[in-house]
mmCIF file of C-alpha atoms in Angstrom:
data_model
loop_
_atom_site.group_PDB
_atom_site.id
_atom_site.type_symbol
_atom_site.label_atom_id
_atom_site.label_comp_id
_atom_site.label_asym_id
_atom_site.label_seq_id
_atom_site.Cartn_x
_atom_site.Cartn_y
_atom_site.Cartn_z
ATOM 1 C CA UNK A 20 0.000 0.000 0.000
ATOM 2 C CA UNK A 21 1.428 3.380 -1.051
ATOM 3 C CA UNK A 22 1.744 6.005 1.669
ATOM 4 C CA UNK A 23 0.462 9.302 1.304
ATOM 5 C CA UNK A 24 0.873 12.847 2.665
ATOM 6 C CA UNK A 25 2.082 13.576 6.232
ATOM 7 C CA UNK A 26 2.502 9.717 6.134
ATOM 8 C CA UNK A 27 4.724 9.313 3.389
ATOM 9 C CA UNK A 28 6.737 12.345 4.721
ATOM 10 C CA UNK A 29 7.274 10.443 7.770
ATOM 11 C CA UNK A 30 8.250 7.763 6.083
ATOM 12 C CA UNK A 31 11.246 9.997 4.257
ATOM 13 C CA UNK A 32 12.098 11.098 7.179
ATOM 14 C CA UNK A 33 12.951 8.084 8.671
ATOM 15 C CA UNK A 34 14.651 6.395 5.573
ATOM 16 C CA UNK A 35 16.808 9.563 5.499
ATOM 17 C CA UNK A 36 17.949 8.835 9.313
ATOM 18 C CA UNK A 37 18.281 5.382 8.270
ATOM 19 C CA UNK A 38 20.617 6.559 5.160
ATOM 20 C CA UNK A 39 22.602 8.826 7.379
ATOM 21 C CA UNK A 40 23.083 7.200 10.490
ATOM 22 C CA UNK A 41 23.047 3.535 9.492
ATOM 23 C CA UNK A 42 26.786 2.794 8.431
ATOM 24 C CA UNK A 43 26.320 -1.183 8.053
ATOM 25 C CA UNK A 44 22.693 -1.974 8.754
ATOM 26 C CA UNK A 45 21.665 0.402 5.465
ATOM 27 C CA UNK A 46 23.702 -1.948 3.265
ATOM 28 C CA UNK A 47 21.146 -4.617 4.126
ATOM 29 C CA UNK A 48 18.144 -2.744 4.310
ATOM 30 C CA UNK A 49 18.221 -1.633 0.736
ATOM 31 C CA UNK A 50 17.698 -4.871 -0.558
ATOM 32 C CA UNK A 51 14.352 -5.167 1.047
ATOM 33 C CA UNK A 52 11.348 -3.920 -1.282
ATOM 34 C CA UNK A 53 9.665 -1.059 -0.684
ATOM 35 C CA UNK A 54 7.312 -1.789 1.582
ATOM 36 C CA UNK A 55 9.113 -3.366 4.183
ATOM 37 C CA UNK A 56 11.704 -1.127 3.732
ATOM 38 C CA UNK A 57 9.930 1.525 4.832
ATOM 39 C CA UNK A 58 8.670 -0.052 7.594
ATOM 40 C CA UNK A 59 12.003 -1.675 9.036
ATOM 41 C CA UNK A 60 13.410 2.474 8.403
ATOM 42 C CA UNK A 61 11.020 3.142 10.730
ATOM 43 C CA UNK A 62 12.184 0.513 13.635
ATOM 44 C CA UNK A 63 15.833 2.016 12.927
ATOM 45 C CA UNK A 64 14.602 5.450 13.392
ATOM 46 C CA UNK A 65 12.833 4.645 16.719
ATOM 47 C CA UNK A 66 16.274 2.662 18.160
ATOM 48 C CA UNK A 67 18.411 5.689 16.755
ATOM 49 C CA UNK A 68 16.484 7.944 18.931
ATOM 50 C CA UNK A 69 16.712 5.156 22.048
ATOM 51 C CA UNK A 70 20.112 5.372 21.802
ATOM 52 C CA UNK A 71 20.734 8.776 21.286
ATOM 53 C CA UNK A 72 19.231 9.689 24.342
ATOM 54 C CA UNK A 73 20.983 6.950 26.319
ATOM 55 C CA UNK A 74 24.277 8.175 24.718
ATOM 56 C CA UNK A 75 23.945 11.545 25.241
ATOM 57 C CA UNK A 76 25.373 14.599 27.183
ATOM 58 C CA UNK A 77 23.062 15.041 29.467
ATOM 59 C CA UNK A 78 22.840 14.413 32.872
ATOM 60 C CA UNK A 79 21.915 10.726 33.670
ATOM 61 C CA UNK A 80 18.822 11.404 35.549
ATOM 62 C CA UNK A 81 17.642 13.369 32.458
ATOM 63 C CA UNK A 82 18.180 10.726 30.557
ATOM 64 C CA UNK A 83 17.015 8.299 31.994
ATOM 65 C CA UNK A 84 13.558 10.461 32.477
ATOM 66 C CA UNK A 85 13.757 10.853 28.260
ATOM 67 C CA UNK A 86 14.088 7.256 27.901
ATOM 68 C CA UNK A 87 10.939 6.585 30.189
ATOM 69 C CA UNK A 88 9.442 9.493 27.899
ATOM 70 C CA UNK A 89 9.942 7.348 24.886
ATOM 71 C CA UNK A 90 8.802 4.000 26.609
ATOM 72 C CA UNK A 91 5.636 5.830 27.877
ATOM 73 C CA UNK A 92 4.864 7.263 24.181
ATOM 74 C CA UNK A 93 5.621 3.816 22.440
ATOM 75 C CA UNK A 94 3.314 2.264 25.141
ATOM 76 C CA UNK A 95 0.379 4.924 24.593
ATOM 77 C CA UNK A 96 0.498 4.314 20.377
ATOM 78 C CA UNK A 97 -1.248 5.982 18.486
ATOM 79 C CA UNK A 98 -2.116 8.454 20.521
ATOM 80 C CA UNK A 99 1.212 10.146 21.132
ATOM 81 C CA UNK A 100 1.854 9.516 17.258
ATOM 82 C CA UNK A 101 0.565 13.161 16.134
ATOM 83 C CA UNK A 102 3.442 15.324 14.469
ATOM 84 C CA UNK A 103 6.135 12.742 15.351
ATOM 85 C CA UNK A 104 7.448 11.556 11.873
ATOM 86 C CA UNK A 105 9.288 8.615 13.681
ATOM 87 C CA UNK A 106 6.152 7.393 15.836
ATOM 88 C CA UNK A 107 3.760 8.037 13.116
ATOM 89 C CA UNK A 108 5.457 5.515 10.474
ATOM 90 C CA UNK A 109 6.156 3.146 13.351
ATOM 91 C CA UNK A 110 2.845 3.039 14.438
ATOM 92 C CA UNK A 111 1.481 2.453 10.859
ATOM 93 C CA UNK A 112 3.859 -0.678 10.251
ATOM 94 C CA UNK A 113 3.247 -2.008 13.393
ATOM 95 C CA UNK A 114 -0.781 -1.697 12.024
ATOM 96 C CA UNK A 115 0.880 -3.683 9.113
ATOM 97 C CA UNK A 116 2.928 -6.104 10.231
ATOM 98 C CA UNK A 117 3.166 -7.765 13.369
ATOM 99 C CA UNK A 118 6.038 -5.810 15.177
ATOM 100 C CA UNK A 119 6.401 -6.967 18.305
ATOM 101 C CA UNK A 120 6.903 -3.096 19.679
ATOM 102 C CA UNK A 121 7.434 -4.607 23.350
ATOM 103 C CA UNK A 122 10.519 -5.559 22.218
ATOM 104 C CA UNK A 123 11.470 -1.854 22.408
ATOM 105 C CA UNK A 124 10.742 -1.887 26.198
ATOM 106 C CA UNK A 125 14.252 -4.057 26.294
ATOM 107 C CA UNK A 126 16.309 -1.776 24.251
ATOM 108 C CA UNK A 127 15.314 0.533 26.639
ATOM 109 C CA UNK A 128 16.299 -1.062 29.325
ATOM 110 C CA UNK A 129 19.458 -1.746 27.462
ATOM 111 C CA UNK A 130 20.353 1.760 27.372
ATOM 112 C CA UNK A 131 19.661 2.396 30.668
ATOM 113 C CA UNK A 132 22.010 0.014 32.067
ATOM 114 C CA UNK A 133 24.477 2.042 29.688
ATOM 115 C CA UNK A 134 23.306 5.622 31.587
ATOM 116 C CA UNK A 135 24.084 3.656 34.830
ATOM 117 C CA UNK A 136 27.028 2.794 34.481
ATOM 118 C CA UNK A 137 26.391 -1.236 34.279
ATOM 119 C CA UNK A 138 29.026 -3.517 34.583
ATOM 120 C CA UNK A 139 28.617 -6.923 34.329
ATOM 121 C CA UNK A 140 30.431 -10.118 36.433
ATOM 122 C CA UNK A 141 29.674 -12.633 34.191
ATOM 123 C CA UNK A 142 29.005 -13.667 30.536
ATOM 124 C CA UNK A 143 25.645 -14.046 31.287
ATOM 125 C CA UNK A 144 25.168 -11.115 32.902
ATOM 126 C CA UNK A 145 26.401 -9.118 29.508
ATOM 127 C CA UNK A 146 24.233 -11.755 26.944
ATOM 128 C CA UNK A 147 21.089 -9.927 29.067
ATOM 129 C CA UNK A 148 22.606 -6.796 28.206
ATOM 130 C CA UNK A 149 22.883 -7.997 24.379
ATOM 131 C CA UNK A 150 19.957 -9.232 23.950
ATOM 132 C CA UNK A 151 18.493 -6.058 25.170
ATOM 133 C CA UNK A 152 20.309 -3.935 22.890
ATOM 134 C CA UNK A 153 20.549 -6.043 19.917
ATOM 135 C CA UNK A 154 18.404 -8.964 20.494
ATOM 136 C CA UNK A 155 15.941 -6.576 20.661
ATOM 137 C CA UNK A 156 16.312 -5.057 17.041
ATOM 138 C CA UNK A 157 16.779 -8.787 15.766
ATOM 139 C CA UNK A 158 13.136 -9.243 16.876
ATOM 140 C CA UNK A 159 11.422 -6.203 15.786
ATOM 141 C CA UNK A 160 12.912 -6.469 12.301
ATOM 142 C CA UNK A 161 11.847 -10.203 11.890
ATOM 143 C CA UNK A 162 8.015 -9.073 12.442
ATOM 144 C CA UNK A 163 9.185 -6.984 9.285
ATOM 145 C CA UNK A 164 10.642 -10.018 7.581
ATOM 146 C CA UNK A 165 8.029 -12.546 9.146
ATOM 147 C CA UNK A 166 8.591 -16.132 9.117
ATOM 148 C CA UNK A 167 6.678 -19.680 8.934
ATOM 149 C CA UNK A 168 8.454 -20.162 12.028
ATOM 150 C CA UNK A 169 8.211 -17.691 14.866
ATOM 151 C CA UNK A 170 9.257 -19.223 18.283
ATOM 152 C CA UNK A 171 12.514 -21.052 16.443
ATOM 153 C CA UNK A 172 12.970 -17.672 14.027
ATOM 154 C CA UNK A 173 12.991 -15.642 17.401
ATOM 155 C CA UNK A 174 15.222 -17.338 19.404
ATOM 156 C CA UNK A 175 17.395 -17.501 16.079
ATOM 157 C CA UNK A 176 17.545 -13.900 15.469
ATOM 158 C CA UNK A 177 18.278 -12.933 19.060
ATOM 159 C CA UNK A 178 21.732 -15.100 18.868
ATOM 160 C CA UNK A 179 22.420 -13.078 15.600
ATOM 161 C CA UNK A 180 21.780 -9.871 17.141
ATOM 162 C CA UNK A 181 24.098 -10.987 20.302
ATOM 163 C CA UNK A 182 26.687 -12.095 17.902
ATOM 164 C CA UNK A 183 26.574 -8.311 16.250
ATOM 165 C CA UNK A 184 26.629 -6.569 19.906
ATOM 166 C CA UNK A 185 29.453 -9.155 21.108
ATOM 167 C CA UNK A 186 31.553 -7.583 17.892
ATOM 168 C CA UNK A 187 30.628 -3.838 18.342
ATOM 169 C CA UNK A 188 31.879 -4.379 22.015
ATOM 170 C CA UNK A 189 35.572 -5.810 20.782
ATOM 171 C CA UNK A 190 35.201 -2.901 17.655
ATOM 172 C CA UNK A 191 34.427 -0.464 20.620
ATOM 173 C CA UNK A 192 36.766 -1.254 23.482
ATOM 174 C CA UNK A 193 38.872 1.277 23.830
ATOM 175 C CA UNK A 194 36.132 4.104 22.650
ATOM 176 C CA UNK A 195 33.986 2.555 25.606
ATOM 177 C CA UNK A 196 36.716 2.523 27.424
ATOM 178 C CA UNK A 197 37.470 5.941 27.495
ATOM 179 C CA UNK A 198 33.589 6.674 28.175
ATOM 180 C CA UNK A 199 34.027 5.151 31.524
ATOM 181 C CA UNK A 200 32.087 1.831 30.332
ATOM 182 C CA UNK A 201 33.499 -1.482 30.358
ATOM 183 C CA UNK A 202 31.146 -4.734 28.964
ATOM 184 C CA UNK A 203 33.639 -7.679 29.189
ATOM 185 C CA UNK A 204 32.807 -9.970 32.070
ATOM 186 C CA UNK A 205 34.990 -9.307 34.771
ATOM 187 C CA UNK A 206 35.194 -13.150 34.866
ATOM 188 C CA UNK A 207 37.027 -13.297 31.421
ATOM 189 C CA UNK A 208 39.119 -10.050 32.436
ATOM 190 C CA UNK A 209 40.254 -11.996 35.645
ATOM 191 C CA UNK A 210 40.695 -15.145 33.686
ATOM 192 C CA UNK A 211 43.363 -12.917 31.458
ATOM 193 C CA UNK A 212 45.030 -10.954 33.573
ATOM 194 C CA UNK A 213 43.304 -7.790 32.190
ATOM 195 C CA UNK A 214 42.475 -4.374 33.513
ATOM 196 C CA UNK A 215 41.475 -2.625 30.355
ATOM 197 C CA UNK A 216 43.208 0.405 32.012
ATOM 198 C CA UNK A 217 43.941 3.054 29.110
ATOM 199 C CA UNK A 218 47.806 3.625 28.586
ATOM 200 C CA UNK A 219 48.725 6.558 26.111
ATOM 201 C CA UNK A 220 47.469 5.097 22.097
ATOM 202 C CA UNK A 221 46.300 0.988 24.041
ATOM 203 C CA UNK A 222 45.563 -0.441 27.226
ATOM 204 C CA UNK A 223 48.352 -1.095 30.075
ATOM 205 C CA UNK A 224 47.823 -4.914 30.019
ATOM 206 C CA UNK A 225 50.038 -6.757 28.568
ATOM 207 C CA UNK A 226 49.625 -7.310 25.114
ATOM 208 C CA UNK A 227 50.176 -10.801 24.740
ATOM 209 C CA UNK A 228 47.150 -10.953 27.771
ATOM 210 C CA UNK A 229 45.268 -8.772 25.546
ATOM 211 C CA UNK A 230 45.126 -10.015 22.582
ATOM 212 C CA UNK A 231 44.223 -13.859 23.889
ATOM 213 C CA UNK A 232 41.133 -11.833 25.627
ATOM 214 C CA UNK A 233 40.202 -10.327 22.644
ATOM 215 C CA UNK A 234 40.444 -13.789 20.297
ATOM 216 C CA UNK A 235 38.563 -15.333 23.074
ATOM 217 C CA UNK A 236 35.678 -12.893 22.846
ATOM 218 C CA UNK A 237 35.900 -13.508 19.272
ATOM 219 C CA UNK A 238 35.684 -16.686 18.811
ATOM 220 C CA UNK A 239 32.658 -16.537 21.565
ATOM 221 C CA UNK A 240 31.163 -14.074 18.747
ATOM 222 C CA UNK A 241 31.595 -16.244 16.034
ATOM 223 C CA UNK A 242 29.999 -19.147 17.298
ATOM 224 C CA UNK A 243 26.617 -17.115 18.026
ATOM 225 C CA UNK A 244 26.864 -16.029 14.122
ATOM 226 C CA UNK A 245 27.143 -19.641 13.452
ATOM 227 C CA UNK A 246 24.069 -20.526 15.578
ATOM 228 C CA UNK A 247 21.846 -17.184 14.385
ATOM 229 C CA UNK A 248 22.269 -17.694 10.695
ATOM 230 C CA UNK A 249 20.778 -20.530 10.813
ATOM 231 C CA UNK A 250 17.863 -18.216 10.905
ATOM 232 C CA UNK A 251 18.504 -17.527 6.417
ATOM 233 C CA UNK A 252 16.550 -20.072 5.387
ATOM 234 C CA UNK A 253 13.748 -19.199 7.561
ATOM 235 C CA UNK A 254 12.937 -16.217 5.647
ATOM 236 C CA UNK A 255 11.824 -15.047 2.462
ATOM 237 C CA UNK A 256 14.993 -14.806 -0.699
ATOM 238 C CA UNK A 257 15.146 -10.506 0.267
ATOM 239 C CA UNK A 258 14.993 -10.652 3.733
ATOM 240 C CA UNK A 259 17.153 -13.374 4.161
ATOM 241 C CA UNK A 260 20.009 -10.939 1.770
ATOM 242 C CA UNK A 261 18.985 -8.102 3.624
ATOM 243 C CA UNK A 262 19.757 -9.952 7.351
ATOM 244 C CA UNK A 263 22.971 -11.751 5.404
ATOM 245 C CA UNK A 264 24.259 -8.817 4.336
ATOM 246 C CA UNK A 265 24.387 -7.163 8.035
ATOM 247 C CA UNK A 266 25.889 -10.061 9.205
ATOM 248 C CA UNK A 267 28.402 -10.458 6.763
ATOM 249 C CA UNK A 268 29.708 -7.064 7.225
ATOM 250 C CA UNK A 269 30.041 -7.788 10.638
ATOM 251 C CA UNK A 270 31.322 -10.916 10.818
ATOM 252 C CA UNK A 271 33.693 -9.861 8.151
ATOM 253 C CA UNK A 272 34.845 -7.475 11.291
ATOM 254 C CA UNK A 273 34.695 -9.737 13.332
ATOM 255 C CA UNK A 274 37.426 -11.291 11.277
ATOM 256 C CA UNK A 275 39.586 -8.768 11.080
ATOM 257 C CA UNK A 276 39.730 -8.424 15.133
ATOM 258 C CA UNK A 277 40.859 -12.165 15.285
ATOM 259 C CA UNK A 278 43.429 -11.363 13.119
ATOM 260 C CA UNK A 279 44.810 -8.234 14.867
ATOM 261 C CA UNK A 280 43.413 -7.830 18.529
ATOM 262 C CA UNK A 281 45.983 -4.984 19.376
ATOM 263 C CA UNK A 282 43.864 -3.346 15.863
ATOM 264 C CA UNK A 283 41.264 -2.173 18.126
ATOM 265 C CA UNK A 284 43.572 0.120 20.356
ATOM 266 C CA UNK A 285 44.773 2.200 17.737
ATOM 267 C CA UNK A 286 41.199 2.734 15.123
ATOM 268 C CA UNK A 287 38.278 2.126 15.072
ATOM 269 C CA UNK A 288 38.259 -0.552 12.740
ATOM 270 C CA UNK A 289 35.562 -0.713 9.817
ATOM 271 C CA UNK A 290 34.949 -1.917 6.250
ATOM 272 C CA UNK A 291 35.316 0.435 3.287
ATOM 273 C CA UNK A 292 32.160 1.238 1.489
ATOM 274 C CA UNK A 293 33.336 -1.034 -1.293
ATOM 275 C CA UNK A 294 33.633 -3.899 1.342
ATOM 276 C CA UNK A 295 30.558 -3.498 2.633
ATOM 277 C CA UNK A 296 28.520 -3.098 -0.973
ATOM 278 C CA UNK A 297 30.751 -6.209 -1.995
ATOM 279 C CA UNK A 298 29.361 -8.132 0.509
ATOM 280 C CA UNK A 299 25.870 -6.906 0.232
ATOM 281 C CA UNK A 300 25.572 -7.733 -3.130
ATOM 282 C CA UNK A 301 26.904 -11.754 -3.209
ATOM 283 C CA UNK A 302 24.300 -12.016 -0.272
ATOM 284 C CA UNK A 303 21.614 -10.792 -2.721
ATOM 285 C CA UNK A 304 22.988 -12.778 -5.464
ATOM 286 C CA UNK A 305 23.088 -15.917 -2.956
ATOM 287 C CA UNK A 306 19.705 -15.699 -1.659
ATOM 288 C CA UNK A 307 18.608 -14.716 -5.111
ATOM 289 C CA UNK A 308 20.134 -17.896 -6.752
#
């Protein structure tokens, strides 16, 4: 169905945040059609403000008081759509598709922990945080993909979207680091020897120490992309390009950080935009095959 007036504007406007904010996951979303396109623009738009807020210079009781603003107005849909560009289109996919919106409730909660201050003891303590953060979007988008399969597909797209925060956390460490957060367990920091204090360009552990922490993260990372792509063949030949391209460019990352841990102390690393277009397009021709 073709959107029209203040509802197609608000659809622009949230595939232009999408364009300009959305340095890997617009890669994948462009091979979605139209429709759905739109709609999972939308979901981006709504977690780009979540986070914004929860990354922000405010104080952290302000923020935290925006972020229950946000939960409060995504609970009280439509109603609090009005002028909003961003909760108008939402609300109109989630009249479309079946969104689970809840699922926004966790992200929330995500980046709340993140205002906090959260640290977290054990690996299970951060996969809570990941699935909050990431699992989260993982969901939300697959009520834009849909599925034959929805308790499996769920479950499924959560490990993908923990595999994606796990590498953003190694991509991020020293960046985080420097903002006063820390998300490795302090059980695999003890089990290293590591601090994570900053020293000058890197870290003051040692590097050898380091870098065995970092590969050991990784390869935790790489074995939830193995388990959440099983999700592909769950979904429909465009969706299943548009979710293998994220990953891909990811996991490509991933990659890279195996290869050279001490990488992430001196850039932040990233694919070129030739990488990443590379490896959007064999996932289209792949699922397209």
């Amino acid at each position: 169905m073709s959107a029209t007036g203040p509802l197609a504007a608000a659809y622009r406007h949230c595939e232009e945040i999408t364009r300009r904010e959305a340095r890997n996951f617009s890669y994948g979303i462009r091979l979605l059609p139209r429709d759905r396109r739109r709609a999972l623009s939308a979901v981006y738009a709504t977690a780009r403000r979540i986070d914004d807020i929860g990354d922000g210079v405010l104080p952290p009781d302000e923020r935290l008081g925006r972020l229950d603003e946000v939960r409060d107005a995504l609970h009280r849909l439509p109603e609090t759509a009005g002028h909003d560009p961003v909760l108008l289109a939402l609300h109109d996919a989630a009249r479309r598709l079946p969104i689970p919106l809840s699922a926004f409730d966790e992200l929330i909660d995500g980046c709340a922990a993140d205002v906090r201050g959260t640290t977290y003891a054990t690996m299970d303590d951060l996969l809570w945080y990941c699935r909050c953060v990431a699992g989260s979007v993982g969901r939300l988008s697959l009520g834009v993909f849909g599925t034959g399969a929805p308790p499996r597909a769920a479950a499924l797209a959560d490990a993908l979207g923990i595999a994606l925060q796990l590498t953003n956390i190694l991509r991020d460490l020293r960046e985080d680091r420097l903002a006063g957060r820390v998300y490795l367990p302090k059980d695999d920091l003890d089990r290293f020897g590591c601090n994570l204090e900053p020293d000058g360009d890197g870290f003051a552990d040692p590097p050898e120490r380091f870098a065995a922490l970092v590969r050991f993260e990784a390869e935790r990372a790489e074995r939830w992309y193995e388990t959440g792509l099983r999700l592909l063949p769950m979904l429909d030949a465009r969706s299943a390009a548009c979710t293998a391209a994220m990953a891909g460019i990811y996991r490509r990352l991933l990659a890279r950080i195996a290869e050279d841990p001490l990488a992430v102390t001196r850039t932040r690393l990233s694919l070129s935009p030739g990488a990443k277009a590379m490896v959007a397009a064999r996932a289209l021709a792949l699922r397209s095959a």
